[in-house]
mmCIF file of C-alpha atoms in Angstrom:
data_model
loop_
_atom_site.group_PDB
_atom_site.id
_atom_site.type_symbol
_atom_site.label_atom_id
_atom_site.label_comp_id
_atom_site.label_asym_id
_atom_site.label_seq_id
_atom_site.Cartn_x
_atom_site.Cartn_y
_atom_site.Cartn_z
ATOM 1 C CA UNK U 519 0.000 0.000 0.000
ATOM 2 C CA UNK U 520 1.203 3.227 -0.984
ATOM 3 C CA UNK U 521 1.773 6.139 1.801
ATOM 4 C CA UNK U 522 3.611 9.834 1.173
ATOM 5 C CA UNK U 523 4.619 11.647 3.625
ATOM 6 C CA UNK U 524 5.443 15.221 3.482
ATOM 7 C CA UNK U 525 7.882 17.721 5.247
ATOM 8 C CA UNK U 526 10.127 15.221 5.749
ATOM 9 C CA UNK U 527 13.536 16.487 7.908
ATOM 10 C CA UNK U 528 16.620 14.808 7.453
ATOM 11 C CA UNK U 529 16.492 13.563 11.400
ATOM 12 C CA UNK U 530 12.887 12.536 11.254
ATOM 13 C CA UNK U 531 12.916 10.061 7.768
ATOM 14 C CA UNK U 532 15.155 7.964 9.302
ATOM 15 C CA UNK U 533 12.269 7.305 12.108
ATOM 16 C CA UNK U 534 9.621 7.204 9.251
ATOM 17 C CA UNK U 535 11.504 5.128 7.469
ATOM 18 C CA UNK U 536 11.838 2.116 10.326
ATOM 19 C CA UNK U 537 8.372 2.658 11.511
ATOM 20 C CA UNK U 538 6.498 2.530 8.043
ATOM 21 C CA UNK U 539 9.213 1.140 5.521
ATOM 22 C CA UNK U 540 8.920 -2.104 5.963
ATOM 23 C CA UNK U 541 5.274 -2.578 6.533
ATOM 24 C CA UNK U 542 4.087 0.029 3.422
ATOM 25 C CA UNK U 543 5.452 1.583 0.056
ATOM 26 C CA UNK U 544 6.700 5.028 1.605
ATOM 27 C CA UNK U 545 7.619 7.612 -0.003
ATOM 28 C CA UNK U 546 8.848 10.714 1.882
ATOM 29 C CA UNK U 547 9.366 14.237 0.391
ATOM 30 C CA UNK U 548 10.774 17.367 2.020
ATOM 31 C CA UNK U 549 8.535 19.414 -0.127
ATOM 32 C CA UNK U 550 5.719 21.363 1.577
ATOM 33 C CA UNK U 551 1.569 19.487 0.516
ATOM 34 C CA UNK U 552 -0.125 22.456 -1.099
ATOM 35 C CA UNK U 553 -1.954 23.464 -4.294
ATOM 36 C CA UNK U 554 1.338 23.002 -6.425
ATOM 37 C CA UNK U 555 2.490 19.760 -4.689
ATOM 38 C CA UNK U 556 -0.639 17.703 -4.479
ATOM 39 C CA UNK U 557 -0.559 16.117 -7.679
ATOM 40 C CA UNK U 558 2.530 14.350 -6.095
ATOM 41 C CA UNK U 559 0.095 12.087 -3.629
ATOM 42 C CA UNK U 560 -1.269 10.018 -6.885
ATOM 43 C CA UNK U 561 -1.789 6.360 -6.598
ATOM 44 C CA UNK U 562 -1.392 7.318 -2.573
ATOM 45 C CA UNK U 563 -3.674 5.781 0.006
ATOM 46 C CA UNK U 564 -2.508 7.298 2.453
ATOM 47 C CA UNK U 565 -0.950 11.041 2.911
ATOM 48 C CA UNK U 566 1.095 12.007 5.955
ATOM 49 C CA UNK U 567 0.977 15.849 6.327
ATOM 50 C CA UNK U 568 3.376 17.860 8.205
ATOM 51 C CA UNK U 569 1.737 21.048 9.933
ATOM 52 C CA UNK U 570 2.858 23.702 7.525
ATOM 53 C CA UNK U 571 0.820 22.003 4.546
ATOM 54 C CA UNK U 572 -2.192 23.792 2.911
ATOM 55 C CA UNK U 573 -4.971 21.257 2.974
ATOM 56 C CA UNK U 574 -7.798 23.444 1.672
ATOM 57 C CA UNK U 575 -10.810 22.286 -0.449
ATOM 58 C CA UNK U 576 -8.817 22.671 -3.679
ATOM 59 C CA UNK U 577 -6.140 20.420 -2.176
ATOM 60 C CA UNK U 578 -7.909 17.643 -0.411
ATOM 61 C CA UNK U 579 -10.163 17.376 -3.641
ATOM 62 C CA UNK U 580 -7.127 16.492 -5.728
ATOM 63 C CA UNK U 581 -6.006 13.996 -3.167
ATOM 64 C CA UNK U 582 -9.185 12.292 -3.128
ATOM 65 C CA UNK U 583 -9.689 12.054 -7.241
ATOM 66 C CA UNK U 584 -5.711 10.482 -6.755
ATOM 67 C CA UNK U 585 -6.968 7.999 -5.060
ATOM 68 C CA UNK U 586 -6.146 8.877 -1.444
ATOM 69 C CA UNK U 587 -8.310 7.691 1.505
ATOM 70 C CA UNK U 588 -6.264 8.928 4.642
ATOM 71 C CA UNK U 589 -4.937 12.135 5.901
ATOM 72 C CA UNK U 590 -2.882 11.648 9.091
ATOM 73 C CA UNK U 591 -0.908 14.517 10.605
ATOM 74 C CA UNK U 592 2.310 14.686 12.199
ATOM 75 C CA UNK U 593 1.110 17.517 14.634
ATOM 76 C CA UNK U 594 -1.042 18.134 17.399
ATOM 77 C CA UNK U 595 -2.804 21.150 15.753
ATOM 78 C CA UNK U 596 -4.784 20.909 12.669
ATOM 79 C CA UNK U 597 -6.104 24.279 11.687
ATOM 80 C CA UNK U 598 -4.918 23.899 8.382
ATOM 81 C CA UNK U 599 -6.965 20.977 7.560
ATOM 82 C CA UNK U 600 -10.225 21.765 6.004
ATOM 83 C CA UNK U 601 -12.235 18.496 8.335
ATOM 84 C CA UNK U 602 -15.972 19.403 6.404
ATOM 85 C CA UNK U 603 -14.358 19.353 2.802
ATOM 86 C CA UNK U 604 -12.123 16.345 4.006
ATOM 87 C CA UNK U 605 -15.650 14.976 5.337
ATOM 88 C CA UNK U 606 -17.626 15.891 2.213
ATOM 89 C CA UNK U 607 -14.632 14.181 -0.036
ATOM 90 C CA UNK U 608 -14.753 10.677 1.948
ATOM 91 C CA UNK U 609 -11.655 11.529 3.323
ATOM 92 C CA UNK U 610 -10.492 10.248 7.028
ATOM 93 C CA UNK U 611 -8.473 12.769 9.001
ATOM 94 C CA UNK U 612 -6.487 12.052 11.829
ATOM 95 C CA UNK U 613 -3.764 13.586 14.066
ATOM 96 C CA UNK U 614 -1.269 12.936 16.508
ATOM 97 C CA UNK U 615 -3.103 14.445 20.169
ATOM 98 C CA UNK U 616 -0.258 13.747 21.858
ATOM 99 C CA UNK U 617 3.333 13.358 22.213
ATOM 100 C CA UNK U 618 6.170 14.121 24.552
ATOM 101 C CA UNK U 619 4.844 17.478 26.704
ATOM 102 C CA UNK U 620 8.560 17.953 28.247
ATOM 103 C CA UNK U 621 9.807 18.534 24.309
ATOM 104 C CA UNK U 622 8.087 21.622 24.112
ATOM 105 C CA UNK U 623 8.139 23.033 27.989
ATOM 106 C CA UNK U 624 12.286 22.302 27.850
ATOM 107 C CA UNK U 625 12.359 24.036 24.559
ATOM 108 C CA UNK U 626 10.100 27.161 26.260
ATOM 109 C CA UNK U 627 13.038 26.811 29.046
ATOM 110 C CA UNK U 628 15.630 27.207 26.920
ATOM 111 C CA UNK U 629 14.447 30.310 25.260
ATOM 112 C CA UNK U 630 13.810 31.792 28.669
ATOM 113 C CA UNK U 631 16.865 31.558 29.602
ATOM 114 C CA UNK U 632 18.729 32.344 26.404
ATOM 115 C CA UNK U 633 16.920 35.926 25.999
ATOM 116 C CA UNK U 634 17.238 36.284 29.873
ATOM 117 C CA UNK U 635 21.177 35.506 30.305
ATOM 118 C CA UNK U 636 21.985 37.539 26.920
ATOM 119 C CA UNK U 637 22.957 33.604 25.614
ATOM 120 C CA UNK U 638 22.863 34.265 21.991
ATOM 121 C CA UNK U 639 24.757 37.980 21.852
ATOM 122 C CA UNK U 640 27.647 36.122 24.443
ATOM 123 C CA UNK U 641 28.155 33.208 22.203
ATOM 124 C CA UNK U 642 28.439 35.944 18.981
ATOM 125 C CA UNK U 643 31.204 38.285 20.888
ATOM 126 C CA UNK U 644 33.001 35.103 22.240
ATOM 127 C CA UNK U 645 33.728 33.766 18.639
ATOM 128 C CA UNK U 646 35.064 36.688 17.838
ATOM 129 C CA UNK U 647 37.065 36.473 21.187
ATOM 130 C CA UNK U 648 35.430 39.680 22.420
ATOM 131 C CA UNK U 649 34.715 38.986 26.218
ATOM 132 C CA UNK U 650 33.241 41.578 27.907
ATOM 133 C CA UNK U 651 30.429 41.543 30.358
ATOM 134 C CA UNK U 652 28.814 44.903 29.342
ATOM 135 C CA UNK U 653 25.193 44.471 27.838
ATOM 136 C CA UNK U 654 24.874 40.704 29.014
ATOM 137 C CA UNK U 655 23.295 41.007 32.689
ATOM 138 C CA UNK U 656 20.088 39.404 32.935
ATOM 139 C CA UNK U 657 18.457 38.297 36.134
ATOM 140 C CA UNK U 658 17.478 35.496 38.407
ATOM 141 C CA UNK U 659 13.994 33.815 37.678
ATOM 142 C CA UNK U 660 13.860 32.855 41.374
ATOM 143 C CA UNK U 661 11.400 34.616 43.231
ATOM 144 C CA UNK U 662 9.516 36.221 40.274
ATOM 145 C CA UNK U 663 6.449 35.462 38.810
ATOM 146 C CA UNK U 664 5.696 32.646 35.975
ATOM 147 C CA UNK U 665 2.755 33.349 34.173
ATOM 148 C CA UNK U 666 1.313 30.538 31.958
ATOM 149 C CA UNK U 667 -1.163 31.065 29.703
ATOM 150 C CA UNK U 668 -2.451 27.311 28.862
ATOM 151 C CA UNK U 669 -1.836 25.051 31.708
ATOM 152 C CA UNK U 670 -2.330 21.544 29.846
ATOM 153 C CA UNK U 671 -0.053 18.827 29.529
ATOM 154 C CA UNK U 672 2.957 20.812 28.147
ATOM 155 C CA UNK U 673 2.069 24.029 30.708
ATOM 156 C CA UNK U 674 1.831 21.886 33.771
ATOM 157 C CA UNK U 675 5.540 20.475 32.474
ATOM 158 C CA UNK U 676 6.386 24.436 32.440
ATOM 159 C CA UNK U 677 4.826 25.034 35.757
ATOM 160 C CA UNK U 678 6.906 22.189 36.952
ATOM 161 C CA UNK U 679 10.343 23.845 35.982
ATOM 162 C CA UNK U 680 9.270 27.018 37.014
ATOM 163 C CA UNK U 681 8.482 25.630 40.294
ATOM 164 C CA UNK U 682 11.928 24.501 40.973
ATOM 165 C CA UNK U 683 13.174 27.650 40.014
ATOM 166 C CA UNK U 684 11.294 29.046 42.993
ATOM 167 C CA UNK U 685 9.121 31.338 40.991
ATOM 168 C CA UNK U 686 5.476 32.686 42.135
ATOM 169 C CA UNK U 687 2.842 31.091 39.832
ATOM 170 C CA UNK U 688 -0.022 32.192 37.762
ATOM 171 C CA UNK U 689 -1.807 30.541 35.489
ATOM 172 C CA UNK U 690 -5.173 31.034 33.139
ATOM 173 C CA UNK U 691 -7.360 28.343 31.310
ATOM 174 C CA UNK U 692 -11.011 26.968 30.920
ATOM 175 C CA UNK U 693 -10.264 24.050 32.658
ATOM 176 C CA UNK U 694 -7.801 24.709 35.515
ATOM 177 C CA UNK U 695 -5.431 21.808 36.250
ATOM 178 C CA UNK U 696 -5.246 19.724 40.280
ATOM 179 C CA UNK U 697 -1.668 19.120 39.478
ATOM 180 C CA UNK U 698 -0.745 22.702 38.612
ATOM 181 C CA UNK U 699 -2.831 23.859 42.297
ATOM 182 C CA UNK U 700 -0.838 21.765 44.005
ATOM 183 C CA UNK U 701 2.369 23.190 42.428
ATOM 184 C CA UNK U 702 0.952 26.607 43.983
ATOM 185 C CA UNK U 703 -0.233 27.748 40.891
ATOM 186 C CA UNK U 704 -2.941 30.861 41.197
ATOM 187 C CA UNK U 705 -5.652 30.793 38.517
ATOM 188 C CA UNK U 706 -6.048 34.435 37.496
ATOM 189 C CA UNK U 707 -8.148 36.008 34.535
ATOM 190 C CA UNK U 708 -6.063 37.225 31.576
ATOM 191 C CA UNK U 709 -5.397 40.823 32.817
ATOM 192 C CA UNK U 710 -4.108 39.712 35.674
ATOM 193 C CA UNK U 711 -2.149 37.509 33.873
ATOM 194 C CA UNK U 712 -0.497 39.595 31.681
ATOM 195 C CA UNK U 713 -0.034 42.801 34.319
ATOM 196 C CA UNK U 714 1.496 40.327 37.080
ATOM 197 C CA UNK U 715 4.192 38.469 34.980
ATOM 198 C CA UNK U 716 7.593 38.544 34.658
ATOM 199 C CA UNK U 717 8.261 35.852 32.381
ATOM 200 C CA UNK U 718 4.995 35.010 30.720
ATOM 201 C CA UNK U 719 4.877 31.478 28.195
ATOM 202 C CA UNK U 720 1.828 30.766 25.886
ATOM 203 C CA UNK U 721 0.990 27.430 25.920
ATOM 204 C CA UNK U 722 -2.906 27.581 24.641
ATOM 205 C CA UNK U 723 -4.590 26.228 21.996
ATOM 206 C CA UNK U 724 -5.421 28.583 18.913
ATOM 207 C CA UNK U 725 -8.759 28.528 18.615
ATOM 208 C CA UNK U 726 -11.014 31.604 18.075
ATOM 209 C CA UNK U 727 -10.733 33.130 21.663
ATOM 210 C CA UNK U 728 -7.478 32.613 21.786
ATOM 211 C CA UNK U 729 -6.303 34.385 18.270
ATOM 212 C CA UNK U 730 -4.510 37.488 18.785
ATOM 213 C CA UNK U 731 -4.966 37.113 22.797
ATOM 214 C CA UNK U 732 -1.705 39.161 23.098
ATOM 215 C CA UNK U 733 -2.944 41.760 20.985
ATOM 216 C CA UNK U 734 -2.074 45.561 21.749
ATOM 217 C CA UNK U 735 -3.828 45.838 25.038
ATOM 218 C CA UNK U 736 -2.317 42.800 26.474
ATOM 219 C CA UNK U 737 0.718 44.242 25.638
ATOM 220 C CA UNK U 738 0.302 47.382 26.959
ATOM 221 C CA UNK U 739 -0.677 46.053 30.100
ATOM 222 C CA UNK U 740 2.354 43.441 30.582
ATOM 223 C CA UNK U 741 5.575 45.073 32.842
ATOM 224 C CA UNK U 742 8.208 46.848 30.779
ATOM 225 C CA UNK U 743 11.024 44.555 31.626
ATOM 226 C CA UNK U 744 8.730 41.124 31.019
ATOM 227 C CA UNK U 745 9.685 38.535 28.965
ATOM 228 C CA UNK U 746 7.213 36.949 26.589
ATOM 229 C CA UNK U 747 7.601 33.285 25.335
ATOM 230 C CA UNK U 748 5.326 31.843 22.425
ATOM 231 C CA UNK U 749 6.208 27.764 21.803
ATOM 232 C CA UNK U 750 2.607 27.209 20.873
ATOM 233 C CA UNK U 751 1.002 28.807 17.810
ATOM 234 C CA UNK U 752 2.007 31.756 15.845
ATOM 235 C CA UNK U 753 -1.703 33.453 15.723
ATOM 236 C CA UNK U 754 -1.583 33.816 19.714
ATOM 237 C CA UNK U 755 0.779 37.052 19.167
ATOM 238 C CA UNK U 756 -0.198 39.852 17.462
ATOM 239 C CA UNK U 757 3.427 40.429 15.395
ATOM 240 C CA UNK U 758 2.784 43.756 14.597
ATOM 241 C CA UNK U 759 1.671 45.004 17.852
ATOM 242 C CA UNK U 760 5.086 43.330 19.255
ATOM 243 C CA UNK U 761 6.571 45.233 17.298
ATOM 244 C CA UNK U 762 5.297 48.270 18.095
ATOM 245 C CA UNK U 763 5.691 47.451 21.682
ATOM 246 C CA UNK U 764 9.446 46.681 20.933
ATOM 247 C CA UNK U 765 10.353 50.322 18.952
ATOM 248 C CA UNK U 766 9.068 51.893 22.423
ATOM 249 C CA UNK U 767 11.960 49.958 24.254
ATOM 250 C CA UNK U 768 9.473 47.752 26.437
ATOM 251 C CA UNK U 769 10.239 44.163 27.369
ATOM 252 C CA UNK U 770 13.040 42.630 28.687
ATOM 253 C CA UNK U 771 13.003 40.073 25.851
ATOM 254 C CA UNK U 772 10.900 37.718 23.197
ATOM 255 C CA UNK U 773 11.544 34.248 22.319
ATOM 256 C CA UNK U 774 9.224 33.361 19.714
ATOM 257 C CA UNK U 775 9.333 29.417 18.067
ATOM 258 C CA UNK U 776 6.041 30.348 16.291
ATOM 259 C CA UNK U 777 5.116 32.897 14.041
ATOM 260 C CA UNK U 778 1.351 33.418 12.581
ATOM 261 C CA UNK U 779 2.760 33.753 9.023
ATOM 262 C CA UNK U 780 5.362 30.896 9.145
ATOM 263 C CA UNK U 781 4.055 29.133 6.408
ATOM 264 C CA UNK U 782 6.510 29.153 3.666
ATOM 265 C CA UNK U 783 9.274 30.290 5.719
ATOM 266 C CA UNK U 784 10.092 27.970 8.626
ATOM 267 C CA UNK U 785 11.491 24.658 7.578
ATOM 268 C CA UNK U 786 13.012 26.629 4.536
ATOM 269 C CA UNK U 787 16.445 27.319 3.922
ATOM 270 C CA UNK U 788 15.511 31.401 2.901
ATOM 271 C CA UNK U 789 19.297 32.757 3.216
ATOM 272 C CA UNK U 790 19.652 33.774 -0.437
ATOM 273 C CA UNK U 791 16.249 35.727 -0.733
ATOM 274 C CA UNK U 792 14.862 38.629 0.475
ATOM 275 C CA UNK U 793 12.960 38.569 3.102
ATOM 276 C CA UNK U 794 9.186 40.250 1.543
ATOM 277 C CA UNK U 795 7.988 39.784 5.452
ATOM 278 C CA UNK U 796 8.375 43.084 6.410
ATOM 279 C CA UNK U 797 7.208 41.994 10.547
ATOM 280 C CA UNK U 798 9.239 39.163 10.691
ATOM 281 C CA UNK U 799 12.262 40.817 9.312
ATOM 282 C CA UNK U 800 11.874 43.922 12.148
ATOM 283 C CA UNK U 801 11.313 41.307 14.766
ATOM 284 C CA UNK U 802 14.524 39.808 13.799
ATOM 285 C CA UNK U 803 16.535 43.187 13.846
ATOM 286 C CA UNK U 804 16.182 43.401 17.832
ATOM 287 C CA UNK U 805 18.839 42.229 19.941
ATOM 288 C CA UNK U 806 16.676 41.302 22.465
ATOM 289 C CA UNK U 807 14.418 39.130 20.516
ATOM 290 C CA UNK U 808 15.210 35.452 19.493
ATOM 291 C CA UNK U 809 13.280 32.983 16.882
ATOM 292 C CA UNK U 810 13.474 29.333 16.120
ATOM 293 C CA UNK U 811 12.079 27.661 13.659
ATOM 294 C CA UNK U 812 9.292 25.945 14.898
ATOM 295 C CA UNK U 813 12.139 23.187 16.613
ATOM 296 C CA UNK U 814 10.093 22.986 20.158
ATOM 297 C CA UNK U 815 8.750 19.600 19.384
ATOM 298 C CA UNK U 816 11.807 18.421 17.831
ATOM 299 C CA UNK U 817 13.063 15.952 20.137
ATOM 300 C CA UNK U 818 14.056 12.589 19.427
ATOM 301 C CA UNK U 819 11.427 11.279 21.673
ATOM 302 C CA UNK U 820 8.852 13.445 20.778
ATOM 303 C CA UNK U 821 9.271 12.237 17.199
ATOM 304 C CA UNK U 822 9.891 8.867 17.898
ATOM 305 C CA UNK U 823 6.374 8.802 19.729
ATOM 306 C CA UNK U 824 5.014 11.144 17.110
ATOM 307 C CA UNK U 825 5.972 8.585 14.412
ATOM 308 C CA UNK U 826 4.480 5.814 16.118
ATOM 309 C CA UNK U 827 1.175 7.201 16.669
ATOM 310 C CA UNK U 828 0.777 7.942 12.745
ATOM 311 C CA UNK U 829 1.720 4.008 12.541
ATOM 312 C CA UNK U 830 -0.676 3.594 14.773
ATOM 313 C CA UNK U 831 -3.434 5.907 12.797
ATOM 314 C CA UNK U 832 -2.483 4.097 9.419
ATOM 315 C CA UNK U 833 -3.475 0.441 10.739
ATOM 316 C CA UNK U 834 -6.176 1.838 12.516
ATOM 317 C CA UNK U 835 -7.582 3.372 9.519
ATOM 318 C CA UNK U 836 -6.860 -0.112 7.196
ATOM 319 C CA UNK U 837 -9.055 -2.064 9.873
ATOM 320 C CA UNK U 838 -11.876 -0.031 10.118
ATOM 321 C CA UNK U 839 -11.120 1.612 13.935
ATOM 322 C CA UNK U 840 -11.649 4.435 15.276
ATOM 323 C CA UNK U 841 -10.136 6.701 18.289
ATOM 324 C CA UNK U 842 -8.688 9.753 20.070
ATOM 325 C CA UNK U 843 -6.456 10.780 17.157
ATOM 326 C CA UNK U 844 -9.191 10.503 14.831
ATOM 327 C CA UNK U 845 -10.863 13.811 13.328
ATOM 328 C CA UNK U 846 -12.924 12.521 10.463
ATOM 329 C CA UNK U 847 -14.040 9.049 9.295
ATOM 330 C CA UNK U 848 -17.250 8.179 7.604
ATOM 331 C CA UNK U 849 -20.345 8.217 10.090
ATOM 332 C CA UNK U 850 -18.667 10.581 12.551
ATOM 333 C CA UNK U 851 -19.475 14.278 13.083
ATOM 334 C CA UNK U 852 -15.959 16.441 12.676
ATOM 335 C CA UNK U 853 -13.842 15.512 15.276
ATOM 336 C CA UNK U 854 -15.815 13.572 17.559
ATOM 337 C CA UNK U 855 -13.580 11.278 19.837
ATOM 338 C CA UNK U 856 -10.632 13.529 19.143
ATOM 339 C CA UNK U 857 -8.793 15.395 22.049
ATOM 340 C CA UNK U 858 -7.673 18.736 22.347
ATOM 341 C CA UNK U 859 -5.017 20.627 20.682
#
């Protein structure tokens, strides 16, 4: 049976390979599933999209004339699947709801304390064997507050560093956690959030209340010397008003592994051409801000286990089952049975 998978890293086909290789015909591709690319998938029961693929109407419709039956993601989130054209086409969706949580809190870590310690600028005046100290002072995390916007599985593994750091913690979600209370988190609406906060990490879904929740006015009412950390989706910042809030010299930093228009960029070597994203190239002109390509979840366990749950979604799919990491199969309203993002 055939089954291409797009997106394809160098460190992840190797993983691909060994789970799927020997049991299907795979085919993996590093190029990106979109209008121009879809043709590719013919004679393909199965697709395996990566989360920067386009799979609009126009898309999924060319899949299913080619002769594909199953769409299964390598990502949690799955926004840019179309689920009632997918439904309408006969088409089964399903995602991975799950994977390693610590990938992405670690990852969150390490930006925290990159853009707090000055990491990045040190490491560029060391290799040029400039050593001073001016510039590079940050501070200590103990005793200040942790704000975490999104306390699920990969927030409550946040919560859990920041705990040992010996911060104060605040949290905000629809459906507070037991584990994070008895961490001492403090549930707290979103102003309070946002005002209280000296290091604050998004860890939410995006999802229509969500989109844009650090828009101007959250902005304006976070600390001057706060540092914001996005390792969730790009459409929970507002770019340009981060922007704006940057030019007037307020926050201590931004570390930003998400960006709302990412598509197209991240996972693409863009060195030679010019960057026509006139936000993202201002956000990367401050010293005090630092992106990553979307590399939170890029763990060799997170992978591994990601891997092994599209295995999982593939056999599923050929015997007729159903479950948690299903979105769409014949008979079933959109996403019914599926977990959250």
């Amino acid at each position: 049976m055939g089954v291409v998978a797009y997106g394809v890293t160098a460190d992840e086909r190797p993983l691909l390979e060994r789970a799927l290789g020997g049991t299907y015909d795979l085919r993996c591709l590093d190029l990106i599933l979109n209008r121009d690319t879809a043709a590719t998938a013919a004679g393909r029961r199965v697709v395996c999209s990566s989360v920067n693929d386009v799979l609009d109407e126009e898309v999924l419709r060319v899949l299913a004339d080619g002769g594909t039956e199953l769409v299964t993601q390598r990502a949690t989130g799955y926004n840019n699947i179309d689920l009632s054209a997918a439904r309408a086409l006969g088409l089964s969706v399903a995602r991975v709801s799950s994977y390693s949580p610590y990938a992405v809190a670690e990852f969150a870590w390490a930006l925290a304390l990159a853009v707090n310690r000055r990491i990045p600028r040190a490491v560029s005046r060391t290799r040029d064997f400039d050593f001073r100290l001016d510039g590079l002072m940050g501070r200590d995390f103990h005793g200040r507050t942790a704000g975490i916007l999104g306390t699920g599985r990969i927030g409550t593994a946040f919560a859990r560093v920041a705990a040992g750091f010996g911060m104060r913690l605040l949290g905000n979600d629809v459906a507070p956690s037991e584990e994070c209370r008895a961490l001492g988190v403090e549930y707290v609406g979103r102003d309070r959030l946002f005002a209280e906060s000296d290091l604050l990490s998004l860890h939410a879904p995006l999802v229509p209340d969500t989109r844009h929740v650090v828009d101007a006015a959250a902005l304006a009412r976070m600390k001057d010397d706060a540092i914001l950390i996005n390792t969730s989706r790009g459409g929970l910042v507002d770019a340009h008003a981060l922007v704006e809030t940057l030019l007037a010299g307020r926050l201590l930093g931004v570390g930003l592994d998400v960006y709302e228009e990412e598509a197209g960029v991240f996972f693409f070597d863009k060195s030679l051409e010019v960057m026509t994203d006139d936000t993202l190239a201002r956000l990367m002109t401050f010293g005090n801000v630092l992106v990553t390509s979307h590399q939170g979840y890029f763990s060799r366990d997170a992978v591994r286990q990601i891997v092994e749950t599209t295995a999982r979604n593939i056999a599923d799919h050929l015997a007729g089952r159903t479950g948690d990491d299903t979105l769409v199969a014949p008979g079933r309203a959109d996403g019914e049975g599926g977990g959250g993002g």
